[in-house]
Amino acid sequence: LSEDNKSCIKNDNKFNCSDSNFMRIGNLCVTRKNMGDSSTLKIPSTVTTVEANGDYCYSQSDKCCWKGTTSTVCNSSNGSYSGCNRTVCNYSAAQEICAKFNYAGKTWRLATNTESQNWAQNIYGIGNNGLMFCNHGFGILTNNSITACNESTLCLGSYANYCKAQVIWLSGSTSSLYAYNARIDTGKFLTGGRTATVLYGASVRCVTEME
């Protein structure tokens, strides 16, 4: 069935991860933009979505996303995908979004730490190439098309007001949840990463295995 479940798709229109919203890396198809930043990458109705600076999330069980200006620090903007205007979500929402994302009839999920490690080499800023992540900055930019984003005062993001557009959620195998910053100079996400509480607002990318 089609994405809206209203029509059949011919078998010869098999999903091959070539849509502008997706990028194939190895055997995984990765969403190139944050979930919620495209009409294709939808957030389910079971997740509360508010405008940035609109509301807080008060408990771990709340599934919340914030849309709008989620970072105040951007040093480049070549392209239509603004580094400051992003959708970020807490961890509960991130899990829910990927579990209910049934695009092309595939099963989607959050990536693991191992799967994400080399993704940074696929970042080409906010133009039309690569995974369109926000880079953390700190003077490590090697290409002026990369956007640096830091924590924002414009996005509540959580009870603690932490809105981290430069961090992505990964599936946690322990009780601690980790998110990683993209490093352009090493071509990898920071090993060890940043420990993020479940109430932080961070970027959500979903992946699926390709046949």
Tab-separated table of C-alpha atoms in Angstrom:
chain	number	residue	atom	x	y	z
A	1	LEU	CA	0.000	0.000	0.000
A	2	SER	CA	0.963	3.631	-0.466
A	3	GLU	CA	2.104	5.747	2.455
A	4	ASP	CA	-1.448	6.926	3.097
A	5	ASN	CA	-2.789	3.348	2.707
A	6	LYS	CA	-5.204	4.472	0.003
A	7	SER	CA	-3.722	2.872	-3.101
A	8	CYS	CA	-1.685	-0.124	-4.199
A	9	ILE	CA	1.912	0.202	-5.366
A	10	LYS	CA	3.128	-2.032	-8.186
A	11	ASN	CA	5.806	-4.538	-7.278
A	12	ASP	CA	8.157	-3.024	-9.838
A	13	ASN	CA	8.137	0.221	-7.828
A	14	LYS	CA	10.175	-1.454	-5.120
A	15	PHE	CA	11.637	0.933	-2.512
A	16	ASN	CA	15.342	1.398	-3.241
A	17	CYS	CA	16.198	4.276	-0.860
A	18	SER	CA	16.774	6.709	-3.727
A	19	ASP	CA	14.120	9.233	-2.687
A	20	SER	CA	15.478	12.679	-1.727
A	21	ASN	CA	14.420	12.023	1.885
A	22	PHE	CA	16.610	8.921	2.221
A	23	MET	CA	20.241	7.893	1.822
A	24	ARG	CA	21.660	4.389	1.575
A	25	ILE	CA	24.794	3.663	3.611
A	26	GLY	CA	25.915	0.054	3.381
A	27	ASN	CA	22.894	-2.145	3.980
A	28	LEU	CA	20.934	0.586	5.776
A	29	CYS	CA	18.559	3.211	4.458
A	30	VAL	CA	18.784	6.360	6.613
A	31	THR	CA	16.417	9.324	6.731
A	32	ARG	CA	18.394	12.304	5.405
A	33	LYS	CA	16.412	14.869	7.385
A	34	ASN	CA	15.097	14.838	10.924
A	35	MET	CA	11.771	13.103	11.383
A	36	GLY	CA	9.090	15.767	11.222
A	37	ASP	CA	11.089	18.033	8.897
A	38	SER	CA	9.414	16.672	5.775
A	39	SER	CA	5.875	15.732	4.789
A	40	THR	CA	7.225	12.268	4.014
A	41	LEU	CA	9.005	11.884	7.369
A	42	LYS	CA	5.888	12.201	9.478
A	43	ILE	CA	5.490	12.226	13.240
A	44	PRO	CA	2.603	9.983	14.414
A	45	SER	CA	-0.406	11.432	16.202
A	46	THR	CA	0.586	9.546	19.357
A	47	VAL	CA	3.448	12.049	19.793
A	48	THR	CA	2.763	15.567	21.028
A	49	THR	CA	4.223	18.134	18.623
A	50	VAL	CA	4.500	21.789	19.603
A	51	GLU	CA	6.272	24.819	18.231
A	52	ALA	CA	9.719	25.591	19.605
A	53	ASN	CA	9.447	27.698	22.746
A	54	GLY	CA	5.889	26.425	23.075
A	55	ASP	CA	5.789	23.901	25.896
A	56	TYR	CA	7.795	21.651	28.193
A	57	CYS	CA	7.890	17.887	28.639
A	58	TYR	CA	7.534	17.102	32.307
A	59	SER	CA	8.012	13.367	32.526
A	60	GLN	CA	9.923	10.565	30.860
A	61	SER	CA	6.698	8.948	29.665
A	62	ASP	CA	5.622	12.058	27.723
A	63	LYS	CA	6.345	11.740	24.007
A	64	CYS	CA	7.163	15.246	22.804
A	65	CYS	CA	8.676	16.957	19.755
A	66	TRP	CA	9.450	20.619	19.121
A	67	LYS	CA	9.344	22.161	15.650
A	68	GLY	CA	10.820	25.488	14.605
A	69	THR	CA	13.949	27.359	15.650
A	70	THR	CA	15.789	24.779	17.693
A	71	SER	CA	19.297	26.258	17.575
A	72	THR	CA	20.577	29.810	17.736
A	73	VAL	CA	24.113	29.167	16.490
A	74	CYS	CA	24.430	28.621	12.741
A	75	ASN	CA	27.423	29.888	10.759
A	76	SER	CA	26.314	28.855	7.293
A	77	SER	CA	23.062	28.347	5.453
A	78	ASN	CA	23.668	27.270	1.862
A	79	GLY	CA	20.636	25.250	1.017
A	80	SER	CA	16.979	25.032	1.864
A	81	TYR	CA	17.373	22.873	4.984
A	82	SER	CA	18.160	25.398	7.686
A	83	GLY	CA	20.447	24.260	10.464
A	84	CYS	CA	18.484	26.339	12.948
A	85	ASN	CA	15.013	25.318	11.875
A	86	ARG	CA	14.728	21.670	12.844
A	87	THR	CA	12.458	19.206	14.618
A	88	VAL	CA	13.823	17.669	17.806
A	89	CYS	CA	12.187	15.142	20.144
A	90	ASN	CA	12.738	13.451	23.474
A	91	TYR	CA	13.804	9.801	23.580
A	92	SER	CA	10.339	8.359	24.184
A	93	ALA	CA	9.062	10.185	21.127
A	94	ALA	CA	12.068	9.079	19.061
A	95	GLN	CA	11.361	5.423	19.763
A	96	GLU	CA	7.667	5.869	18.981
A	97	ILE	CA	8.287	7.747	15.737
A	98	CYS	CA	10.570	5.117	14.227
A	99	ALA	CA	8.438	2.196	15.432
A	100	LYS	CA	5.360	3.673	13.740
A	101	PHE	CA	7.078	4.908	10.575
A	102	ASN	CA	5.810	2.400	8.009
A	103	TYR	CA	7.056	4.072	4.846
A	104	ALA	CA	7.284	1.703	1.866
A	105	GLY	CA	6.076	-1.141	4.058
A	106	LYS	CA	9.467	-1.346	5.774
A	107	THR	CA	10.182	-1.741	9.483
A	108	TRP	CA	12.049	1.319	10.773
A	109	ARG	CA	13.970	1.865	14.022
A	110	LEU	CA	16.643	3.991	15.681
A	111	ALA	CA	20.203	3.206	14.661
A	112	THR	CA	22.733	1.589	16.976
A	113	ASN	CA	25.965	3.226	18.041
A	114	THR	CA	27.988	0.912	15.782
A	115	GLU	CA	25.797	1.645	12.774
A	116	SER	CA	26.130	5.393	13.196
A	117	GLN	CA	29.870	5.651	13.716
A	118	ASN	CA	30.860	6.349	10.109
A	119	TRP	CA	27.886	8.451	9.156
A	120	ALA	CA	29.763	11.699	9.687
A	121	GLN	CA	31.668	11.147	6.440
A	122	ASN	CA	28.315	11.416	4.654
A	123	ILE	CA	27.636	14.929	5.946
A	124	TYR	CA	27.807	17.713	3.402
A	125	GLY	CA	26.072	20.433	5.348
A	126	ILE	CA	22.541	21.619	4.796
A	127	GLY	CA	22.457	21.658	1.013
A	128	ASN	CA	21.167	18.856	-1.156
A	129	ASN	CA	23.824	16.229	-0.399
A	130	GLY	CA	24.531	13.969	2.535
A	131	LEU	CA	22.630	13.381	5.735
A	132	MET	CA	22.109	17.063	6.550
A	133	PHE	CA	23.157	16.862	10.192
A	134	CYS	CA	24.085	19.822	12.339
A	135	ASN	CA	27.772	19.743	13.188
A	136	HIS	CA	28.676	20.685	16.751
A	137	GLY	CA	31.259	23.294	15.737
A	138	PHE	CA	34.183	24.085	18.081
A	139	GLY	CA	36.422	25.122	15.187
A	140	ILE	CA	36.492	21.708	13.537
A	141	LEU	CA	34.656	22.722	10.369
A	142	THR	CA	36.517	21.719	7.217
A	143	ASN	CA	33.900	22.799	4.695
A	144	ASN	CA	32.046	26.091	4.766
A	145	SER	CA	28.849	24.342	3.759
A	146	ILE	CA	28.665	22.672	7.172
A	147	THR	CA	26.341	24.219	9.713
A	148	ALA	CA	27.327	24.528	13.353
A	149	CYS	CA	24.504	24.273	15.881
A	150	ASN	CA	24.692	24.500	19.645
A	151	GLU	CA	22.142	24.394	22.442
A	152	SER	CA	19.372	26.909	22.041
A	153	THR	CA	17.488	29.230	24.308
A	154	LEU	CA	14.669	29.357	21.761
A	155	CYS	CA	13.539	25.748	22.130
A	156	LEU	CA	12.319	24.520	25.505
A	157	GLY	CA	13.129	20.953	24.495
A	158	SER	CA	12.496	19.565	27.965
A	159	TYR	CA	12.001	20.568	31.551
A	160	ALA	CA	15.690	21.557	31.572
A	161	ASN	CA	15.456	23.523	28.307
A	162	TYR	CA	18.041	21.348	26.538
A	163	CYS	CA	17.473	21.398	22.804
A	164	LYS	CA	20.310	19.690	20.945
A	165	ALA	CA	19.918	19.808	17.176
A	166	GLN	CA	23.509	18.588	16.781
A	167	VAL	CA	22.801	15.329	18.641
A	168	ILE	CA	20.933	12.308	17.283
A	169	TRP	CA	19.181	9.611	19.270
A	170	LEU	CA	20.545	6.075	19.086
A	171	SER	CA	18.982	2.902	20.421
A	172	GLY	CA	20.296	2.291	23.920
A	173	SER	CA	21.416	-1.182	24.929
A	174	THR	CA	21.850	-0.153	28.585
A	175	SER	CA	19.912	1.972	31.022
A	176	SER	CA	21.926	4.996	29.888
A	177	LEU	CA	20.885	6.616	26.619
A	178	TYR	CA	23.558	8.050	24.369
A	179	ALA	CA	23.607	10.468	21.464
A	180	TYR	CA	26.577	11.374	19.301
A	181	ASN	CA	27.935	14.550	17.762
A	182	ALA	CA	29.099	14.546	14.157
A	183	ARG	CA	32.798	15.301	13.682
A	184	ILE	CA	33.738	16.398	10.190
A	185	ASP	CA	37.481	16.358	10.863
A	186	THR	CA	37.567	12.666	11.810
A	187	GLY	CA	34.754	11.497	9.546
A	188	LYS	CA	33.097	9.829	12.538
A	189	PHE	CA	30.643	10.545	15.288
A	190	LEU	CA	32.412	11.231	18.557
A	191	THR	CA	33.293	7.925	20.168
A	192	GLY	CA	31.948	7.748	23.669
A	193	GLY	CA	29.498	10.437	22.689
A	194	ARG	CA	27.418	12.611	24.926
A	195	THR	CA	25.190	11.206	27.622
A	196	ALA	CA	21.740	12.673	27.114
A	197	THR	CA	18.872	12.438	29.536
A	198	VAL	CA	15.625	11.023	28.228
A	199	LEU	CA	14.092	14.483	28.479
A	200	TYR	CA	16.521	16.235	26.128
A	201	GLY	CA	15.282	17.312	22.737
A	202	ALA	CA	17.511	15.825	20.030
A	203	SER	CA	17.339	14.957	16.345
A	204	VAL	CA	15.527	11.778	15.262
A	205	ARG	CA	16.732	9.682	12.307
A	206	CYS	CA	15.223	6.309	11.445
A	207	VAL	CA	16.842	3.423	9.597
A	208	THR	CA	15.732	0.243	7.881
A	209	GLU	CA	17.621	-2.717	6.472
A	210	MET	CA	17.653	-3.007	2.690
A	211	GLU	CA	17.130	-6.301	0.915
